Amino acid sequence: MSSTLLFRGGRAFTTGGFAEAVLVRDGVIAAVGAEADLVRLAPGAEPVDLGGGLLAPGFTDAHIHPVQAGLERAKCDLSEVYGLDAYKAAIGAYAAKNREKEWIDGGGWDMAAFPGGLPHRSQLDFLDRPAYFVQRDHHAAWVNTRALELAGITADTPDPADGRIERDPDGTPSGVLHEGAMDLVGLLTPRPTPADVDAALMDAQAHLFSLGITGWQDAIVGSYAGSDDQLPAYLSAASSGRLKARVVGALWWDRARGAEQIPGLVERRAMAEGLDRFRATSVKIMQDGIPENFTAAVIEPYCRCGGTGLSYVDPALLGGYVKELDAQGFQVHFHAIGERAVREALDALTGTDPANRHHIAHVQIITPQDVPRFAEIGVTANLQPLWATHHLQMDELCIPYLGEERASWQYPFADLVRHGARLAGGSDWPVSSANPLEAMHVAVNRTEPGSSVHATYPTAQTPFLPEQSLGLRTVMTAYTEGSAWINRSPAGVIEAGRPADLVVLDRDPFTLDPKDIWTARVVMTFLDGEQVHG
């Protein structure tokens, strides 16, 4: 393509509204305005016909796990099928095709496919090898009897401090390992080679480009839940120029250690200094788990089963760690799902420097009194909108155990906006689809997009707490300007002087019935004016 491009024939999504055309010169947005004016400004520009669609800033995913996703796509990927029979068929076919593998491993199974959210080891015992399958949300693993035997896990094995071994009534491990217990088997599985990890990163980058995503924040860069450290792969890809996306790595906070790890994090950050496409300037602290397995940290006990979940980092120490990271200039990227974890994160971030752009991801449950604190403290709410629907996992594994009042506090996106909170958008892929348009659909409608495996669930098209829905402009801004701001990226906005990180949609979602937002598709993606997809 020419170094001068004129995007025309549709509308461009800008901070102030919509523009008729956008001129790009040498990878930078040169002008935004009326098509006739831009033609006069650059009569020789190569036209890029939008075909009546929408030109938007490239999307930035503020919470994602691309390397894990790429590795899972190369293994036995269960994310595209649903239900025990389908899982067993896919696993059996994969095992037959890969007879040389010592382990059968992969991921993507959905808790909602099993009674009580729990598969059993016996369902994988048809395999002649040990098996290890990570749950879709990466908070549990499903293993067979052979894998438990190799790991030496018996009825006498204690639960780790940050996890739980699911057990049969007689105490025998049932085959599900929650949270920190995943490592008991996960670390025994064959390690991917550097070439495997590199290929996974490149595969993930291509997939994300196809969805219009031109930048992201990798939410765990380090060794976690059986996964190896991804930092070497990012450094290699960025140094060689193969990493084209704008990426920030959130370095993993080892919850078994304390402040003594901070000098090591500073050293790891320095390893990426000087790289154009990758910086390791954020630190990820996972403060709790998820409500489906009762590890999300809540204030009042769960209904029916009791318990208040887990705070992975001692709240009495958390504030000190965060203040020290803040003083070192790190951004802190929290995982907090339960209302107690959200409060602990907000407490820890109180008094920190807003210039470090700290954010809390997931924010599934927030007490009404804590909602205003995001804006008061200067903390961004990092939303994963796809989860805010009546899907099977929500209706059967969350709401009954949260109780009516606490269930009504879930995903309070509109309340956050009303109180002035800054928003960013992310997917948590491979936990859920990386498609930003599907996430925007949910944020607007609070119903499942038609592309979802849960779209035909009886209540999937009943809006979930519809008073918390967002306008399309608000959520698209979160996925563009908001997430780019989190990453200190110069992109994310269509205005003169910004990098030409752009995405072309086949239709303008602002002209569609809101129930059809999910049908919009990416046809072209550009990074610095270079076409990287389409």
PDB file of N, CA, C and O in Angstrom, residues 269-334:
ATOM      1  N   ARG A 269      11.628  -5.737  34.763  1.00  0.00           N
ATOM      2  CA  ARG A 269      11.165  -4.572  34.004  1.00  0.00           C
ATOM      3  C   ARG A 269      12.297  -4.007  33.153  1.00  0.00           C
ATOM      4  O   ARG A 269      12.087  -3.636  31.981  1.00  0.00           O
ATOM      5  N   ALA A 270      13.502  -3.948  33.733  1.00  0.00           N
ATOM      6  CA  ALA A 270      14.643  -3.367  33.023  1.00  0.00           C
ATOM      7  C   ALA A 270      15.024  -4.177  31.787  1.00  0.00           C
ATOM      8  O   ALA A 270      15.595  -3.625  30.836  1.00  0.00           O
ATOM      9  N   MET A 271      14.698  -5.471  31.771  1.00  0.00           N
ATOM     10  CA  MET A 271      15.044  -6.318  30.626  1.00  0.00           C
ATOM     11  C   MET A 271      14.332  -5.867  29.353  1.00  0.00           C
ATOM     12  O   MET A 271      14.792  -6.153  28.249  1.00  0.00           O
ATOM     13  N   ALA A 272      13.203  -5.164  29.497  1.00  0.00           N
ATOM     14  CA  ALA A 272      12.450  -4.731  28.326  1.00  0.00           C
ATOM     15  C   ALA A 272      12.694  -3.278  27.964  1.00  0.00           C
ATOM     16  O   ALA A 272      12.123  -2.785  26.985  1.00  0.00           O
ATOM     17  N   GLU A 273      13.523  -2.585  28.734  1.00  0.00           N
ATOM     18  CA  GLU A 273      13.765  -1.175  28.451  1.00  0.00           C
ATOM     19  C   GLU A 273      14.398  -1.012  27.063  1.00  0.00           C
ATOM     20  O   GLU A 273      15.282  -1.771  26.683  1.00  0.00           O
ATOM     21  N   GLY A 274      13.922  -0.033  26.344  1.00  0.00           N
ATOM     22  CA  GLY A 274      14.453   0.240  25.016  1.00  0.00           C
ATOM     23  C   GLY A 274      13.742  -0.477  23.892  1.00  0.00           C
ATOM     24  O   GLY A 274      14.008  -0.191  22.720  1.00  0.00           O
ATOM     25  N   LEU A 275      12.829  -1.399  24.226  1.00  0.00           N
ATOM     26  CA  LEU A 275      12.080  -2.098  23.188  1.00  0.00           C
ATOM     27  C   LEU A 275      10.909  -1.242  22.738  1.00  0.00           C
ATOM     28  O   LEU A 275      10.251  -0.570  23.542  1.00  0.00           O
ATOM     29  N   ASP A 276      10.641  -1.277  21.454  1.00  0.00           N
ATOM     30  CA  ASP A 276       9.596  -0.418  20.887  1.00  0.00           C
ATOM     31  C   ASP A 276       8.196  -0.939  21.157  1.00  0.00           C
ATOM     32  O   ASP A 276       7.266  -0.166  21.369  1.00  0.00           O
ATOM     33  N   ARG A 277       8.006  -2.267  21.159  1.00  0.00           N
ATOM     34  CA  ARG A 277       6.663  -2.842  21.195  1.00  0.00           C
ATOM     35  C   ARG A 277       6.305  -3.550  22.495  1.00  0.00           C
ATOM     36  O   ARG A 277       5.180  -4.007  22.639  1.00  0.00           O
ATOM     37  N   PHE A 278       7.223  -3.642  23.425  1.00  0.00           N
ATOM     38  CA  PHE A 278       6.924  -4.368  24.664  1.00  0.00           C
ATOM     39  C   PHE A 278       7.564  -3.673  25.851  1.00  0.00           C
ATOM     40  O   PHE A 278       8.743  -3.310  25.819  1.00  0.00           O
ATOM     41  N   ARG A 279       6.758  -3.483  26.888  1.00  0.00           N
ATOM     42  CA  ARG A 279       7.249  -2.952  28.162  1.00  0.00           C
ATOM     43  C   ARG A 279       6.686  -3.797  29.290  1.00  0.00           C
ATOM     44  O   ARG A 279       5.550  -4.270  29.214  1.00  0.00           O
ATOM     45  N   ALA A 280       7.465  -3.999  30.327  1.00  0.00           N
ATOM     46  CA  ALA A 280       7.051  -4.812  31.482  1.00  0.00           C
ATOM     47  C   ALA A 280       6.869  -3.898  32.685  1.00  0.00           C
ATOM     48  O   ALA A 280       7.561  -4.019  33.695  1.00  0.00           O
ATOM     49  N   THR A 281       5.909  -2.983  32.572  1.00  0.00           N
ATOM     50  CA  THR A 281       5.780  -1.900  33.539  1.00  0.00           C
ATOM     51  C   THR A 281       4.628  -2.074  34.518  1.00  0.00           C
ATOM     52  O   THR A 281       4.362  -1.186  35.324  1.00  0.00           O
ATOM     53  N   SER A 282       3.949  -3.202  34.439  1.00  0.00           N
ATOM     54  CA  SER A 282       2.812  -3.460  35.315  1.00  0.00           C
ATOM     55  C   SER A 282       3.109  -4.693  36.172  1.00  0.00           C
ATOM     56  O   SER A 282       3.927  -5.535  35.787  1.00  0.00           O
ATOM     57  N   VAL A 283       2.465  -4.783  37.324  1.00  0.00           N
ATOM     58  CA  VAL A 283       2.576  -5.961  38.191  1.00  0.00           C
ATOM     59  C   VAL A 283       1.175  -6.478  38.470  1.00  0.00           C
ATOM     60  O   VAL A 283       0.286  -5.707  38.879  1.00  0.00           O
ATOM     61  N   LYS A 284       0.967  -7.770  38.250  1.00  0.00           N
ATOM     62  CA  LYS A 284      -0.343  -8.392  38.427  1.00  0.00           C
ATOM     63  C   LYS A 284      -0.433  -9.045  39.803  1.00  0.00           C
ATOM     64  O   LYS A 284       0.354  -9.924  40.140  1.00  0.00           O
ATOM     65  N   ILE A 285      -1.421  -8.614  40.580  1.00  0.00           N
ATOM     66  CA  ILE A 285      -1.699  -9.238  41.876  1.00  0.00           C
ATOM     67  C   ILE A 285      -3.075  -9.877  41.799  1.00  0.00           C
ATOM     68  O   ILE A 285      -4.074  -9.186  41.604  1.00  0.00           O
ATOM     69  N   MET A 286      -3.121 -11.192  41.939  1.00  0.00           N
ATOM     70  CA  MET A 286      -4.400 -11.906  41.972  1.00  0.00           C
ATOM     71  C   MET A 286      -4.836 -12.014  43.430  1.00  0.00           C
ATOM     72  O   MET A 286      -4.225 -12.739  44.211  1.00  0.00           O
ATOM     73  N   GLN A 287      -5.879 -11.281  43.794  1.00  0.00           N
ATOM     74  CA  GLN A 287      -6.266 -11.202  45.193  1.00  0.00           C
ATOM     75  C   GLN A 287      -7.271 -12.264  45.607  1.00  0.00           C
ATOM     76  O   GLN A 287      -7.380 -12.563  46.797  1.00  0.00           O
ATOM     77  N   ASP A 288      -8.005 -12.841  44.647  1.00  0.00           N
ATOM     78  CA  ASP A 288      -8.944 -13.906  45.019  1.00  0.00           C
ATOM     79  C   ASP A 288      -9.188 -14.799  43.819  1.00  0.00           C
ATOM     80  O   ASP A 288      -8.504 -14.688  42.790  1.00  0.00           O
ATOM     81  N   GLY A 289     -10.156 -15.711  43.953  1.00  0.00           N
ATOM     82  CA  GLY A 289     -10.476 -16.642  42.885  1.00  0.00           C
ATOM     83  C   GLY A 289     -11.768 -16.271  42.188  1.00  0.00           C
ATOM     84  O   GLY A 289     -11.943 -15.151  41.734  1.00  0.00           O
ATOM     85  N   ILE A 290     -12.707 -17.240  42.134  1.00  0.00           N
ATOM     86  CA  ILE A 290     -13.980 -17.039  41.448  1.00  0.00           C
ATOM     87  C   ILE A 290     -15.111 -17.579  42.313  1.00  0.00           C
ATOM     88  O   ILE A 290     -14.912 -18.497  43.113  1.00  0.00           O
ATOM     89  N   PRO A 291     -16.325 -17.039  42.157  1.00  0.00           N
ATOM     90  CA  PRO A 291     -17.427 -17.513  43.001  1.00  0.00           C
ATOM     91  C   PRO A 291     -17.869 -18.931  42.696  1.00  0.00           C
ATOM     92  O   PRO A 291     -18.393 -19.630  43.583  1.00  0.00           O
ATOM     93  N   GLU A 292     -17.670 -19.388  41.458  1.00  0.00           N
ATOM     94  CA  GLU A 292     -18.152 -20.717  41.092  1.00  0.00           C
ATOM     95  C   GLU A 292     -17.516 -21.832  41.910  1.00  0.00           C
ATOM     96  O   GLU A 292     -18.110 -22.900  42.091  1.00  0.00           O
ATOM     97  N   ASN A 293     -16.291 -21.620  42.375  1.00  0.00           N
ATOM     98  CA  ASN A 293     -15.666 -22.637  43.239  1.00  0.00           C
ATOM     99  C   ASN A 293     -15.454 -22.105  44.654  1.00  0.00           C
ATOM    100  O   ASN A 293     -14.693 -22.684  45.432  1.00  0.00           O
ATOM    101  N   PHE A 294     -16.138 -20.990  44.953  1.00  0.00           N
ATOM    102  CA  PHE A 294     -16.177 -20.404  46.297  1.00  0.00           C
ATOM    103  C   PHE A 294     -14.816 -19.901  46.770  1.00  0.00           C
ATOM    104  O   PHE A 294     -14.554 -19.818  47.971  1.00  0.00           O
ATOM    105  N   THR A 295     -13.956 -19.539  45.816  1.00  0.00           N
ATOM    106  CA  THR A 295     -12.661 -18.950  46.171  1.00  0.00           C
ATOM    107  C   THR A 295     -12.656 -17.432  45.996  1.00  0.00           C
ATOM    108  O   THR A 295     -11.700 -16.780  46.411  1.00  0.00           O
ATOM    109  N   ALA A 296     -13.700 -16.860  45.376  1.00  0.00           N
ATOM    110  CA  ALA A 296     -13.807 -15.396  45.343  1.00  0.00           C
ATOM    111  C   ALA A 296     -13.994 -14.899  46.771  1.00  0.00           C
ATOM    112  O   ALA A 296     -14.756 -15.479  47.552  1.00  0.00           O
ATOM    113  N   ALA A 297     -13.296 -13.841  47.121  1.00  0.00           N
ATOM    114  CA  ALA A 297     -13.328 -13.335  48.498  1.00  0.00           C
ATOM    115  C   ALA A 297     -14.565 -12.463  48.700  1.00  0.00           C
ATOM    116  O   ALA A 297     -14.697 -11.397  48.082  1.00  0.00           O
ATOM    117  N   VAL A 298     -15.478 -12.928  49.547  1.00  0.00           N
ATOM    118  CA  VAL A 298     -16.723 -12.211  49.812  1.00  0.00           C
ATOM    119  C   VAL A 298     -16.773 -11.793  51.278  1.00  0.00           C
ATOM    120  O   VAL A 298     -16.011 -12.293  52.111  1.00  0.00           O
ATOM    121  N   ILE A 299     -17.667 -10.874  51.602  1.00  0.00           N
ATOM    122  CA  ILE A 299     -17.740 -10.352  52.966  1.00  0.00           C
ATOM    123  C   ILE A 299     -18.609 -11.242  53.839  1.00  0.00           C
ATOM    124  O   ILE A 299     -18.177 -11.685  54.910  1.00  0.00           O
ATOM    125  N   GLU A 300     -19.823 -11.518  53.397  1.00  0.00           N
ATOM    126  CA  GLU A 300     -20.702 -12.439  54.124  1.00  0.00           C
ATOM    127  C   GLU A 300     -20.562 -13.829  53.513  1.00  0.00           C
ATOM    128  O   GLU A 300     -20.278 -13.969  52.332  1.00  0.00           O
ATOM    129  N   PRO A 301     -20.766 -14.897  54.309  1.00  0.00           N
ATOM    130  CA  PRO A 301     -20.575 -16.252  53.778  1.00  0.00           C
ATOM    131  C   PRO A 301     -21.463 -16.545  52.570  1.00  0.00           C
ATOM    132  O   PRO A 301     -22.554 -15.978  52.417  1.00  0.00           O
ATOM    133  N   TYR A 302     -20.968 -17.422  51.713  1.00  0.00           N
ATOM    134  CA  TYR A 302     -21.771 -17.902  50.598  1.00  0.00           C
ATOM    135  C   TYR A 302     -23.033 -18.578  51.123  1.00  0.00           C
ATOM    136  O   TYR A 302     -23.016 -19.239  52.171  1.00  0.00           O
ATOM    137  N   CYS A 303     -24.116 -18.416  50.375  1.00  0.00           N
ATOM    138  CA  CYS A 303     -25.347 -19.115  50.724  1.00  0.00           C
ATOM    139  C   CYS A 303     -25.177 -20.612  50.452  1.00  0.00           C
ATOM    140  O   CYS A 303     -24.392 -21.017  49.588  1.00  0.00           O
ATOM    141  N   ARG A 304     -25.860 -21.430  51.197  1.00  0.00           N
ATOM    142  CA  ARG A 304     -25.915 -22.887  51.035  1.00  0.00           C
ATOM    143  C   ARG A 304     -24.655 -23.600  51.509  1.00  0.00           C
ATOM    144  O   ARG A 304     -24.736 -24.650  52.122  1.00  0.00           O
ATOM    145  N   CYS A 305     -23.484 -23.045  51.194  1.00  0.00           N
ATOM    146  CA  CYS A 305     -22.258 -23.796  51.489  1.00  0.00           C
ATOM    147  C   CYS A 305     -21.379 -23.137  52.544  1.00  0.00           C
ATOM    148  O   CYS A 305     -20.454 -23.752  53.064  1.00  0.00           O
ATOM    149  N   GLY A 306     -21.633 -21.860  52.864  1.00  0.00           N
ATOM    150  CA  GLY A 306     -20.806 -21.169  53.845  1.00  0.00           C
ATOM    151  C   GLY A 306     -19.433 -20.822  53.297  1.00  0.00           C
ATOM    152  O   GLY A 306     -19.127 -21.026  52.127  1.00  0.00           O
ATOM    153  N   GLY A 307     -18.576 -20.292  54.168  1.00  0.00           N
ATOM    154  CA  GLY A 307     -17.241 -19.879  53.757  1.00  0.00           C
ATOM    155  C   GLY A 307     -17.262 -18.518  53.102  1.00  0.00           C
ATOM    156  O   GLY A 307     -18.278 -18.084  52.550  1.00  0.00           O
ATOM    157  N   THR A 308     -16.135 -17.827  53.150  1.00  0.00           N
ATOM    158  CA  THR A 308     -16.043 -16.484  52.578  1.00  0.00           C
ATOM    159  C   THR A 308     -14.932 -16.365  51.538  1.00  0.00           C
ATOM    160  O   THR A 308     -14.503 -15.263  51.200  1.00  0.00           O
ATOM    161  N   GLY A 309     -14.467 -17.466  50.992  1.00  0.00           N
ATOM    162  CA  GLY A 309     -13.471 -17.414  49.934  1.00  0.00           C
ATOM    163  C   GLY A 309     -12.068 -17.153  50.449  1.00  0.00           C
ATOM    164  O   GLY A 309     -11.794 -17.231  51.646  1.00  0.00           O
ATOM    165  N   LEU A 310     -11.179 -16.832  49.519  1.00  0.00           N
ATOM    166  CA  LEU A 310      -9.759 -16.699  49.824  1.00  0.00           C
ATOM    167  C   LEU A 310      -9.242 -15.322  49.455  1.00  0.00           C
ATOM    168  O   LEU A 310      -9.530 -14.809  48.364  1.00  0.00           O
ATOM    169  N   SER A 311      -8.477 -14.718  50.349  1.00  0.00           N
ATOM    170  CA  SER A 311      -7.671 -13.540  50.018  1.00  0.00           C
ATOM    171  C   SER A 311      -6.241 -14.047  49.843  1.00  0.00           C
ATOM    172  O   SER A 311      -5.588 -14.417  50.817  1.00  0.00           O
ATOM    173  N   TYR A 312      -5.772 -14.083  48.600  1.00  0.00           N
ATOM    174  CA  TYR A 312      -4.491 -14.733  48.332  1.00  0.00           C
ATOM    175  C   TYR A 312      -3.310 -13.982  48.939  1.00  0.00           C
ATOM    176  O   TYR A 312      -2.308 -14.599  49.297  1.00  0.00           O
ATOM    177  N   VAL A 313      -3.406 -12.670  49.013  1.00  0.00           N
ATOM    178  CA  VAL A 313      -2.363 -11.886  49.667  1.00  0.00           C
ATOM    179  C   VAL A 313      -2.969 -11.326  50.953  1.00  0.00           C
ATOM    180  O   VAL A 313      -4.062 -10.740  50.932  1.00  0.00           O
ATOM    181  N   ASP A 314      -2.285 -11.518  52.041  1.00  0.00           N
ATOM    182  CA  ASP A 314      -2.774 -11.059  53.346  1.00  0.00           C
ATOM    183  C   ASP A 314      -3.134  -9.578  53.266  1.00  0.00           C
ATOM    184  O   ASP A 314      -2.272  -8.736  52.982  1.00  0.00           O
ATOM    185  N   PRO A 315      -4.411  -9.225  53.508  1.00  0.00           N
ATOM    186  CA  PRO A 315      -4.800  -7.816  53.398  1.00  0.00           C
ATOM    187  C   PRO A 315      -4.010  -6.896  54.327  1.00  0.00           C
ATOM    188  O   PRO A 315      -3.819  -5.712  54.002  1.00  0.00           O
ATOM    189  N   ALA A 316      -3.529  -7.436  55.430  1.00  0.00           N
ATOM    190  CA  ALA A 316      -2.739  -6.604  56.352  1.00  0.00           C
ATOM    191  C   ALA A 316      -1.395  -6.219  55.753  1.00  0.00           C
ATOM    192  O   ALA A 316      -0.790  -5.219  56.161  1.00  0.00           O
ATOM    193  N   LEU A 317      -0.923  -7.015  54.808  1.00  0.00           N
ATOM    194  CA  LEU A 317       0.375  -6.751  54.175  1.00  0.00           C
ATOM    195  C   LEU A 317       0.227  -6.143  52.776  1.00  0.00           C
ATOM    196  O   LEU A 317       1.169  -5.526  52.271  1.00  0.00           O
ATOM    197  N   LEU A 318      -0.946  -6.340  52.172  1.00  0.00           N
ATOM    198  CA  LEU A 318      -1.158  -5.944  50.777  1.00  0.00           C
ATOM    199  C   LEU A 318      -0.873  -4.462  50.548  1.00  0.00           C
ATOM    200  O   LEU A 318      -0.202  -4.088  49.581  1.00  0.00           O
ATOM    201  N   GLY A 319      -1.380  -3.603  51.431  1.00  0.00           N
ATOM    202  CA  GLY A 319      -1.189  -2.172  51.246  1.00  0.00           C
ATOM    203  C   GLY A 319       0.270  -1.772  51.212  1.00  0.00           C
ATOM    204  O   GLY A 319       0.677  -0.923  50.405  1.00  0.00           O
ATOM    205  N   GLY A 320       1.085  -2.386  52.055  1.00  0.00           N
ATOM    206  CA  GLY A 320       2.514  -2.085  52.062  1.00  0.00           C
ATOM    207  C   GLY A 320       3.182  -2.496  50.770  1.00  0.00           C
ATOM    208  O   GLY A 320       4.034  -1.749  50.233  1.00  0.00           O
ATOM    209  N   TYR A 321       2.815  -3.679  50.264  1.00  0.00           N
ATOM    210  CA  TYR A 321       3.397  -4.133  48.995  1.00  0.00           C
ATOM    211  C   TYR A 321       3.022  -3.165  47.866  1.00  0.00           C
ATOM    212  O   TYR A 321       3.867  -2.785  47.037  1.00  0.00           O
ATOM    213  N   VAL A 322       1.747  -2.785  47.825  1.00  0.00           N
ATOM    214  CA  VAL A 322       1.271  -1.913  46.748  1.00  0.00           C
ATOM    215  C   VAL A 322       1.949  -0.548  46.825  1.00  0.00           C
ATOM    216  O   VAL A 322       2.354   0.014  45.802  1.00  0.00           O
ATOM    217  N   LYS A 323       2.085  -0.016  48.019  1.00  0.00           N
ATOM    218  CA  LYS A 323       2.729   1.298  48.157  1.00  0.00           C
ATOM    219  C   LYS A 323       4.178   1.242  47.683  1.00  0.00           C
ATOM    220  O   LYS A 323       4.680   2.182  47.063  1.00  0.00           O
ATOM    221  N   GLU A 324       4.864   0.128  47.940  1.00  0.00           N
ATOM    222  CA  GLU A 324       6.254   0.017  47.499  1.00  0.00           C
ATOM    223  C   GLU A 324       6.333  -0.116  45.979  1.00  0.00           C
ATOM    224  O   GLU A 324       7.205   0.473  45.338  1.00  0.00           O
ATOM    225  N   LEU A 325       5.421  -0.914  45.392  1.00  0.00           N
ATOM    226  CA  LEU A 325       5.384  -1.011  43.930  1.00  0.00           C
ATOM    227  C   LEU A 325       5.089   0.351  43.310  1.00  0.00           C
ATOM    228  O   LEU A 325       5.701   0.740  42.306  1.00  0.00           O
ATOM    229  N   ASP A 326       4.155   1.070  43.905  1.00  0.00           N
ATOM    230  CA  ASP A 326       3.797   2.402  43.427  1.00  0.00           C
ATOM    231  C   ASP A 326       5.014   3.339  43.482  1.00  0.00           C
ATOM    232  O   ASP A 326       5.271   4.097  42.544  1.00  0.00           O
ATOM    233  N   ALA A 327       5.757   3.256  44.574  1.00  0.00           N
ATOM    234  CA  ALA A 327       6.941   4.109  44.721  1.00  0.00           C
ATOM    235  C   ALA A 327       8.007   3.778  43.688  1.00  0.00           C
ATOM    236  O   ALA A 327       8.799   4.652  43.305  1.00  0.00           O
ATOM    237  N   GLN A 328       8.015   2.522  43.232  1.00  0.00           N
ATOM    238  CA  GLN A 328       8.975   2.107  42.200  1.00  0.00           C
ATOM    239  C   GLN A 328       8.477   2.453  40.796  1.00  0.00           C
ATOM    240  O   GLN A 328       9.139   2.124  39.812  1.00  0.00           O
ATOM    241  N   GLY A 329       7.301   3.087  40.710  1.00  0.00           N
ATOM    242  CA  GLY A 329       6.779   3.485  39.407  1.00  0.00           C
ATOM    243  C   GLY A 329       6.029   2.403  38.667  1.00  0.00           C
ATOM    244  O   GLY A 329       5.708   2.569  37.482  1.00  0.00           O
ATOM    245  N   PHE A 330       5.731   1.295  39.339  1.00  0.00           N
ATOM    246  CA  PHE A 330       4.959   0.235  38.699  1.00  0.00           C
ATOM    247  C   PHE A 330       3.472   0.591  38.680  1.00  0.00           C
ATOM    248  O   PHE A 330       2.948   1.214  39.604  1.00  0.00           O
ATOM    249  N   GLN A 331       2.813   0.162  37.640  1.00  0.00           N
ATOM    250  CA  GLN A 331       1.359   0.109  37.639  1.00  0.00           C
ATOM    251  C   GLN A 331       0.958  -1.201  38.317  1.00  0.00           C
ATOM    252  O   GLN A 331       1.589  -2.228  38.093  1.00  0.00           O
ATOM    253  N   VAL A 332      -0.082  -1.176  39.147  1.00  0.00           N
ATOM    254  CA  VAL A 332      -0.589  -2.407  39.764  1.00  0.00           C
ATOM    255  C   VAL A 332      -1.881  -2.804  39.060  1.00  0.00           C
ATOM    256  O   VAL A 332      -2.803  -1.996  38.914  1.00  0.00           O
ATOM    257  N   HIS A 333      -1.911  -4.043  38.616  1.00  0.00           N
ATOM    258  CA  HIS A 333      -3.042  -4.619  37.879  1.00  0.00           C
ATOM    259  C   HIS A 333      -3.628  -5.715  38.765  1.00  0.00           C
ATOM    260  O   HIS A 333      -3.052  -6.787  38.903  1.00  0.00           O
ATOM    261  N   PHE A 334      -4.754  -5.425  39.387  1.00  0.00           N
ATOM    262  CA  PHE A 334      -5.382  -6.369  40.312  1.00  0.00           C
ATOM    263  C   PHE A 334      -6.376  -7.271  39.591  1.00  0.00           C
ATOM    264  O   PHE A 334      -7.116  -6.827  38.706  1.00  0.00           O
TER     265      PHE A 334
END
